[in-house]
Short mmCIF file of C-alpha atoms and ligand atoms in Angstrom, two decimals:
data_model
loop_
_atom_site.label_atom_id
_atom_site.label_comp_id
_atom_site.label_asym_id
_atom_site.label_seq_id
_atom_site.Cartn_x
_atom_site.Cartn_y
_atom_site.Cartn_z
CA UNK A 1 17.97 40.30 78.56
CA UNK A 2 19.90 38.77 75.77
CA UNK A 3 20.10 35.07 75.36
CA UNK A 4 21.89 32.53 73.26
CA UNK A 5 18.89 30.52 72.37
CA UNK A 6 17.18 30.88 68.93
CA UNK A 7 14.02 33.15 68.80
CA UNK A 8 10.79 31.07 68.90
CA UNK A 9 9.59 30.72 65.47
CA UNK A 10 5.69 31.76 65.89
CA UNK A 11 5.36 32.95 62.44
CA UNK A 12 3.36 30.40 60.33
CA UNK A 13 5.55 28.67 57.70
CA UNK A 14 5.70 30.14 54.26
CA UNK A 15 4.25 27.37 52.35
CA UNK A 16 4.69 29.15 48.85
CA UNK A 17 8.05 31.30 49.03
CA UNK A 18 7.57 34.31 46.47
CA UNK A 19 10.52 36.76 46.53
CA UNK A 20 8.28 39.81 45.17
CA UNK A 21 6.53 41.02 42.15
CA UNK A 22 8.54 40.37 39.28
CA UNK A 23 6.61 42.37 36.73
CA UNK A 24 2.95 43.67 35.84
CA UNK A 25 2.04 43.04 32.22
CA UNK A 26 -0.78 44.86 30.53
CA UNK A 27 -2.36 44.10 27.36
CA UNK A 28 -3.22 47.27 25.54
CA UNK A 29 -4.57 48.55 22.10
CA UNK A 30 -1.65 50.46 21.35
CA UNK A 31 1.62 49.87 23.23
CA UNK A 32 3.76 52.24 21.45
CA UNK A 33 1.46 54.97 22.53
CA UNK A 34 0.74 53.49 26.03
CA UNK A 35 4.39 53.34 26.62
CA UNK A 36 4.86 57.07 26.00
CA UNK A 37 2.00 57.91 28.46
CA UNK A 38 3.68 55.83 31.36
CA UNK A 39 7.04 57.54 30.63
CA UNK A 40 5.99 61.13 30.05
CA UNK A 41 3.04 61.01 32.68
CA UNK A 42 4.41 58.63 35.22
CA UNK A 43 8.12 58.79 34.84
CA UNK A 44 8.91 55.22 33.71
CA UNK A 45 11.91 54.55 32.01
CA UNK A 46 11.77 52.57 28.69
CA UNK A 47 14.53 49.89 29.00
CA UNK A 48 13.61 47.21 26.54
CA UNK A 49 11.57 46.08 23.78
CA UNK A 50 10.38 42.74 22.10
CA UNK A 51 8.53 42.50 19.03
CA UNK A 52 8.80 41.59 15.23
CA UNK A 53 12.24 43.36 14.85
CA UNK A 54 13.41 40.99 17.51
CA UNK A 55 12.16 37.92 16.06
CA UNK A 56 8.73 37.77 18.02
CA UNK A 57 6.03 37.89 15.13
CA UNK A 58 2.81 38.27 16.92
CA UNK A 59 3.17 40.98 19.53
CA UNK A 60 5.10 44.06 20.63
CA UNK A 61 6.18 44.52 24.18
CA UNK A 62 7.75 47.47 25.98
CA UNK A 63 9.56 47.07 29.23
CA UNK A 64 9.21 50.16 31.65
CA UNK A 65 10.88 50.42 35.03
CA UNK A 66 10.78 52.77 37.88
CA UNK A 67 12.32 51.87 41.02
CA UNK A 68 11.65 48.24 41.60
CA UNK A 69 8.48 48.73 39.55
CA UNK A 70 8.32 46.77 36.11
CA UNK A 71 5.69 47.34 33.98
CA UNK A 72 5.47 45.33 30.62
CA UNK A 73 2.96 46.87 27.82
CA UNK A 74 2.10 44.57 25.24
CA UNK A 75 -0.10 44.68 22.07
CA UNK A 76 -0.98 42.13 19.47
CA UNK A 77 0.11 42.46 15.79
CA UNK A 78 -2.88 40.87 14.33
CA UNK A 79 -6.75 40.69 15.18
CA UNK A 80 -6.48 36.92 15.96
CA UNK A 81 -5.23 35.25 18.97
CA UNK A 82 -5.52 35.65 22.71
CA UNK A 83 -3.83 39.04 23.29
CA UNK A 84 -6.34 40.66 20.67
CA UNK A 85 -9.18 38.71 22.30
CA UNK A 86 -8.25 40.09 25.64
CA UNK A 87 -8.17 43.76 24.46
CA UNK A 88 -11.35 43.38 22.54
CA UNK A 89 -13.02 42.23 25.43
CA UNK A 90 -11.59 44.23 28.47
CA UNK A 91 -10.04 47.13 26.65
CA UNK A 92 -6.54 47.86 28.13
CA UNK A 93 -6.00 46.30 31.25
CA UNK A 94 -3.83 44.03 33.65
CA UNK A 95 -3.17 40.49 32.31
CA UNK A 96 -0.33 39.30 34.43
CA UNK A 97 0.72 39.84 37.93
CA UNK A 98 4.04 37.93 37.81
CA UNK A 99 5.75 36.38 40.80
CA UNK A 100 9.52 36.04 41.20
CA UNK A 101 10.41 32.72 42.68
CA UNK A 102 13.60 30.61 43.22
CA UNK A 103 12.01 27.41 41.41
CA UNK A 104 9.47 27.91 39.03
CA UNK A 105 9.03 24.27 38.27
CA UNK A 106 8.57 23.25 42.11
CA UNK A 107 6.37 26.42 42.58
CA UNK A 108 4.21 25.57 39.88
CA UNK A 109 3.78 21.90 40.62
CA UNK A 110 3.02 22.91 44.26
CA UNK A 111 0.22 25.39 42.99
CA UNK A 112 -1.45 22.89 40.65
CA UNK A 113 -1.21 20.18 43.17
CA UNK A 114 -2.97 22.55 45.55
CA UNK A 115 -5.87 23.19 42.75
CA UNK A 116 -4.54 26.20 40.86
CA UNK A 117 -5.73 26.11 37.02
CA UNK A 118 -2.80 26.07 34.64
CA UNK A 119 -2.32 28.74 32.26
CA UNK A 120 0.73 27.38 30.84
CA UNK A 121 3.26 24.81 32.18
CA UNK A 122 6.94 25.74 32.90
CA UNK A 123 8.82 26.87 29.66
CA UNK A 124 12.50 27.58 29.36
CA UNK A 125 13.42 30.65 27.57
CA UNK A 126 17.16 31.15 26.36
CA UNK A 127 19.46 33.59 24.99
CA UNK A 128 23.15 34.46 25.21
CA UNK A 129 22.52 35.80 28.71
CA UNK A 130 21.19 32.42 30.17
CA UNK A 131 17.71 31.03 30.58
CA UNK A 132 14.53 31.93 32.53
CA UNK A 133 12.05 29.20 33.35
CA UNK A 134 8.39 30.78 33.26
CA UNK A 135 5.04 29.21 33.99
CA UNK A 136 1.60 30.51 34.78
CA UNK A 137 -1.41 30.00 36.68
CA UNK A 138 -5.00 31.59 36.40
CA UNK A 139 -6.70 33.75 38.96
CA UNK A 140 -9.85 35.80 38.85
CA UNK A 141 -11.04 36.51 35.34
CA UNK A 142 -8.72 36.45 32.43
CA UNK A 143 -5.88 37.49 34.95
CA UNK A 144 -2.88 35.15 35.40
CA UNK A 145 0.13 34.90 37.65
CA UNK A 146 3.30 34.11 35.84
CA UNK A 147 5.76 32.34 38.09
CA UNK A 148 9.30 33.55 37.05
CA UNK A 149 12.61 31.93 37.95
CA UNK A 150 15.63 33.96 36.80
CA UNK A 151 18.42 32.67 38.95
CA UNK A 152 20.26 31.35 35.74
CA UNK A 153 19.55 34.65 33.74
CA UNK A 154 21.94 37.51 33.68
CA UNK A 155 20.15 39.56 31.01
CA UNK A 156 18.01 42.73 30.88
CA UNK A 157 14.78 41.10 31.62
CA UNK A 158 13.56 37.97 29.68
CA UNK A 159 15.06 36.43 26.64
CA UNK A 160 14.15 38.23 23.58
CA UNK A 161 14.06 41.63 25.03
CA UNK A 162 16.63 43.85 23.52
CA UNK A 163 17.75 47.03 25.34
CA UNK A 164 16.62 50.49 24.28
CA UNK A 165 17.99 54.14 25.16
CA UNK A 166 15.62 56.54 23.92
CA UNK A 167 16.65 60.20 23.48
CA UNK A 168 13.44 61.30 25.24
CA UNK A 169 13.73 60.10 28.87
CA UNK A 170 11.57 62.10 31.27
CA UNK A 171 12.90 61.97 34.70
CA UNK A 172 11.28 59.39 37.44
CA UNK A 173 8.72 60.88 39.81
CA UNK A 174 9.97 58.79 42.81
CA UNK A 175 7.87 55.65 42.53
CA UNK A 176 9.86 52.77 44.41
CA UNK A 177 7.94 49.62 44.52
CA UNK A 178 4.46 48.03 44.23
CA UNK A 179 2.68 48.27 47.55
CA UNK A 180 -0.44 46.29 46.55
CA UNK A 181 -2.66 45.30 43.77
CA UNK A 182 -6.47 45.12 44.26
CA UNK A 183 -8.78 42.70 42.29
CA UNK A 184 -12.48 43.20 41.74
CA UNK A 185 -14.47 40.07 41.73
CA UNK A 186 -18.24 39.36 41.27
CA UNK A 187 -20.80 39.37 43.99
CA UNK A 188 -20.52 36.42 46.35
CA UNK A 189 -17.04 35.29 44.88
CA UNK A 190 -14.80 37.34 47.18
CA UNK A 191 -14.34 34.39 49.77
CA UNK A 192 -13.81 31.97 47.05
CA UNK A 193 -10.71 33.87 45.94
CA UNK A 194 -9.70 34.57 49.36
CA UNK A 195 -9.61 30.85 49.70
CA UNK A 196 -7.80 30.34 46.58
CA UNK A 197 -4.81 32.58 47.75
CA UNK A 198 -4.81 30.85 51.13
CA UNK A 199 -5.15 27.29 50.02
CA UNK A 200 -2.98 27.38 46.82
CA UNK A 201 -0.43 30.15 47.45
CA UNK A 202 -0.20 30.11 51.40
CA UNK A 203 -1.43 33.71 51.60
CA UNK A 204 -2.98 35.00 55.11
CA UNK A 205 -5.80 37.27 55.53
CA UNK A 206 -4.34 40.52 56.73
CA UNK A 207 -7.58 42.60 56.95
CA UNK A 208 -11.18 42.68 56.22
CA UNK A 209 -13.51 45.47 55.54
CA UNK A 210 -17.29 44.92 55.18
CA UNK A 211 -20.08 46.81 53.89
CA UNK A 212 -20.38 48.71 57.36
CA UNK A 213 -16.83 50.03 57.05
CA UNK A 214 -17.29 50.90 53.28
CA UNK A 215 -20.69 52.31 52.59
CA UNK A 216 -22.15 55.45 50.99
CA UNK A 217 -25.62 56.15 50.27
CA UNK A 218 -25.41 54.61 46.89
CA UNK A 219 -22.49 52.30 46.79
CA UNK A 220 -20.83 49.65 49.19
CA UNK A 221 -18.16 47.06 48.92
CA UNK A 222 -16.51 44.25 50.94
CA UNK A 223 -12.87 43.61 50.76
CA UNK A 224 -10.44 41.21 52.33
CA UNK A 225 -6.53 41.90 51.93
CA UNK A 226 -4.50 38.90 51.49
CA UNK A 227 -0.83 38.79 51.89
CA UNK A 228 1.89 36.43 51.01
CA UNK A 229 4.12 34.96 53.61
CA UNK A 230 6.89 37.50 53.49
CA UNK A 231 4.56 40.29 53.30
CA UNK A 232 5.84 41.76 49.84
CA UNK A 233 2.79 40.86 47.84
CA UNK A 234 -0.53 42.29 49.09
CA UNK A 235 -3.73 41.58 47.18
CA UNK A 236 -7.06 43.28 48.46
CA UNK A 237 -10.09 41.41 46.92
CA UNK A 238 -13.12 43.43 46.47
CA UNK A 239 -16.64 42.30 45.84
CA UNK A 240 -19.63 44.64 45.23
CA UNK A 241 -22.20 45.09 48.16
CA UNK A 242 -25.60 46.29 47.69
CA UNK A 243 -26.51 49.70 48.02
CA UNK A 244 -29.41 51.90 46.62
CA UNK A 245 -27.65 52.16 43.22
CA UNK A 246 -25.00 50.50 41.31
CA UNK A 247 -21.68 49.81 43.24
CA UNK A 248 -18.57 51.14 41.74
CA UNK A 249 -17.25 47.57 41.85
CA UNK A 250 -20.07 46.40 39.76
CA UNK A 251 -19.66 49.29 37.26
CA UNK A 252 -16.01 47.85 36.87
CA UNK A 253 -17.24 44.36 36.46
CA UNK A 254 -19.69 45.67 33.68
CA UNK A 255 -17.10 47.35 31.84
CA UNK A 256 -14.17 45.16 32.31
CA UNK A 257 -16.70 42.24 31.12
CA UNK A 258 -15.75 40.52 34.36
CA UNK A 259 -13.23 40.44 37.26
CA UNK A 260 -10.08 41.97 36.92
CA UNK A 261 -7.37 44.28 38.55
CA UNK A 262 -8.90 47.49 39.85
CA UNK A 263 -5.76 49.47 40.92
CA UNK A 264 -2.13 49.21 41.50
CA UNK A 265 -0.70 51.05 44.47
CA UNK A 266 2.84 52.40 43.90
CA UNK A 267 4.95 53.48 47.00
CA UNK A 268 7.11 56.71 47.23
CA UNK A 269 9.24 58.03 49.97
CA UNK A 270 8.08 61.56 49.24
CA UNK A 271 4.43 61.75 48.32
CA UNK A 272 4.37 65.46 48.06
CA UNK A 273 7.31 65.66 45.59
CA UNK A 274 5.79 62.74 43.64
CA UNK A 275 2.33 64.19 43.40
CA UNK A 276 3.48 67.44 42.49
CA UNK A 277 5.79 65.98 39.65
CA UNK A 278 2.90 63.80 38.43
CA UNK A 279 0.29 66.67 38.35
CA UNK A 280 2.84 68.87 36.45
CA UNK A 281 3.05 66.08 33.71
CA UNK A 282 -0.81 65.81 33.24
CA UNK A 283 -1.59 63.07 35.52
CA UNK A 284 -5.25 63.64 37.04
CA UNK A 285 -6.28 62.57 40.46
CA UNK A 286 -9.68 62.04 42.05
CA UNK A 287 -10.75 65.24 43.66
CA UNK A 288 -10.98 65.30 47.43
CA UNK A 289 -13.89 67.03 48.91
CA UNK A 290 -12.47 70.29 50.74
CA UNK A 291 -14.54 69.40 53.74
CA UNK A 292 -12.30 66.46 54.23
CA UNK A 293 -9.37 68.67 55.54
CA UNK A 294 -11.59 70.38 58.14
CA UNK A 295 -11.59 67.34 60.31
CA UNK A 296 -8.25 65.69 59.14
CA UNK A 297 -6.27 67.06 62.21
CA UNK A 298 -8.78 65.72 64.60
CA UNK A 299 -8.84 62.33 62.94
CA UNK A 300 -5.35 61.68 62.40
CA UNK A 301 -3.44 63.85 64.83
CA UNK A 302 -0.04 65.23 64.47
CA UNK A 303 1.71 64.49 61.05
CA UNK A 304 5.04 65.80 59.62
CA UNK A 305 3.38 67.31 56.31
CA UNK A 306 1.96 70.71 56.10
CA UNK A 307 -1.98 70.34 55.85
CA UNK A 308 -2.21 73.10 53.36
CA UNK A 309 0.06 71.52 50.97
CA UNK A 310 -1.64 68.17 51.28
CA UNK A 311 -5.04 69.92 50.68
CA UNK A 312 -3.54 71.72 47.65
CA UNK A 313 -2.46 68.45 46.28
CA UNK A 314 -5.65 66.64 47.38
CA UNK A 315 -3.50 63.96 49.35
CA UNK A 316 -5.43 61.83 51.87
CA UNK A 317 -4.08 60.63 55.31
CA UNK A 318 -5.12 57.87 57.53
CA UNK A 319 -3.87 56.46 60.82
CA UNK A 320 -3.68 53.14 62.39
CA UNK A 321 -2.06 51.46 65.50
CA UNK A 322 1.50 51.54 64.01
CA UNK A 323 1.75 55.13 62.45
CA UNK A 324 -0.16 56.89 59.49
CA UNK A 325 -0.12 56.79 55.67
CA UNK A 326 -0.55 59.22 52.90
CA UNK A 327 -2.39 58.21 49.67
CA UNK A 328 -3.98 59.59 46.71
CA UNK A 329 -5.75 57.91 43.67
CA UNK A 330 -5.48 58.87 40.10
CA UNK A 331 -8.46 59.18 37.86
CA UNK A 332 -9.19 56.31 35.43
CA UNK A 333 -6.27 55.67 32.91
CA UNK A 334 -8.41 54.77 30.11
CA UNK A 335 -12.01 55.55 28.75
CA UNK A 336 -13.45 52.44 30.38
CA UNK A 337 -14.13 53.02 33.91
CA UNK A 338 -11.84 50.19 34.94
CA UNK A 339 -8.22 50.62 35.96
CA UNK A 340 -6.56 53.34 37.96
CA UNK A 341 -3.48 53.77 40.09
CA UNK A 342 -2.75 54.68 43.82
CA UNK A 343 0.31 56.55 45.09
CA UNK A 344 1.15 55.64 48.70
CA UNK A 345 3.59 56.89 51.30
CA UNK A 346 3.76 54.82 54.56
CA UNK A 347 4.83 56.20 57.72
CA UNK A 348 4.48 53.31 59.89
CA UNK A 349 0.92 52.47 59.10
CA UNK A 350 0.52 48.94 57.58
CA UNK A 351 -3.30 49.42 56.60
CA UNK A 352 -4.99 50.42 53.39
CA UNK A 353 -6.36 53.74 54.34
CA UNK A 354 -9.81 52.66 55.75
CA UNK A 355 -10.67 55.93 57.17
CA UNK A 356 -10.49 57.18 53.70
CA UNK A 357 -12.55 54.92 51.80
CA UNK A 358 -15.65 56.84 52.77
CA UNK A 359 -14.03 60.06 51.18
CA UNK A 360 -12.71 58.15 48.10
CA UNK A 361 -16.04 56.48 47.44
CA UNK A 362 -17.76 59.94 47.45
CA UNK A 363 -15.51 61.38 44.99
CA UNK A 364 -15.59 58.18 42.83
CA UNK A 365 -19.30 58.34 42.91
CA UNK A 366 -19.51 61.93 41.79
CA UNK A 367 -17.60 60.84 38.44
CA UNK A 368 -19.87 57.70 38.21
CA UNK A 369 -22.89 59.90 38.30
CA UNK A 370 -21.25 62.22 35.48
CA UNK A 371 -20.78 59.03 33.33
CA UNK A 372 -24.70 58.13 33.80
CA UNK A 373 -23.84 54.72 35.60
CA UNK A 374 -25.10 55.56 39.07
FE1 FE2 B 1 -5.31 50.71 47.53
#
């Protein structure tokens, strides 16, 4: 029955309001070539550039966008300095998972007060389009969270970036937004980082997987999924668990030389069309064991998609109480066994494909064995 009283506020108060992911920045060895890869293979559009030609001497950055996903690829111009150090140590990898906030000074002050380590205090960047206030805090490994306030900015992205309209512009593949970003941390450190996100940034623990959920003969992991107050930012945190041989999380840590971002999941409204387009452009995906599809119908029940099409494309399906999801994982996007991407379509399900972890692990381990790291 309708009433005029206000609904009860049972949701916990959001103590660190974040509007969403602002951008994801990768430090790479050759941003010019990487940008062509993400455009040609993944359908990102090149929108902006900042570098020596625009007055920034020490780096070149390419701004790519598809749907709401903004990726910045940055490379150092000289062998000295923090960007070059990052690339030398980690290879190509994610440096920054940036938050979009209304008040960067206030958010930064709150984070520091609650125990965050500063990467840099608030800085005001200006150009003729207004100003952006940007601060940053450190998270696991050499990864940071920039805190970006852009309410007084009307330009393309950040001051210093100039718009570019390349002749070569492969069309988008239907990627809409960042669904989640997964961090790998050292054995025994998962709970410390879970606590960091809860205590400093007001995140809550959405889901937990232990080594009984995710375990093959050789490899295991534990994972806790942290979400911010409005649910737009989800960070699963993985740590290796002990198996007979080396965990794939440990392999990542060994090659990234510490904790870092393992994969970024990007959402689509039509995974079949998106994955077809990605495959046609040369994106490689982890192989799914063909036996996976023998039991799929029994495991997930009725779904809208044609099973034969899903099998032909290698798309995985999982169901939870609220619906189902479709997902697929790319192969590594660089030679070091570190970063990869996930493509996901949610049809009600709010989980992360727990039922698929086993199948995924088995396929990852076949590749790990081929590299001699198992
Ligand atoms: Fe994922």
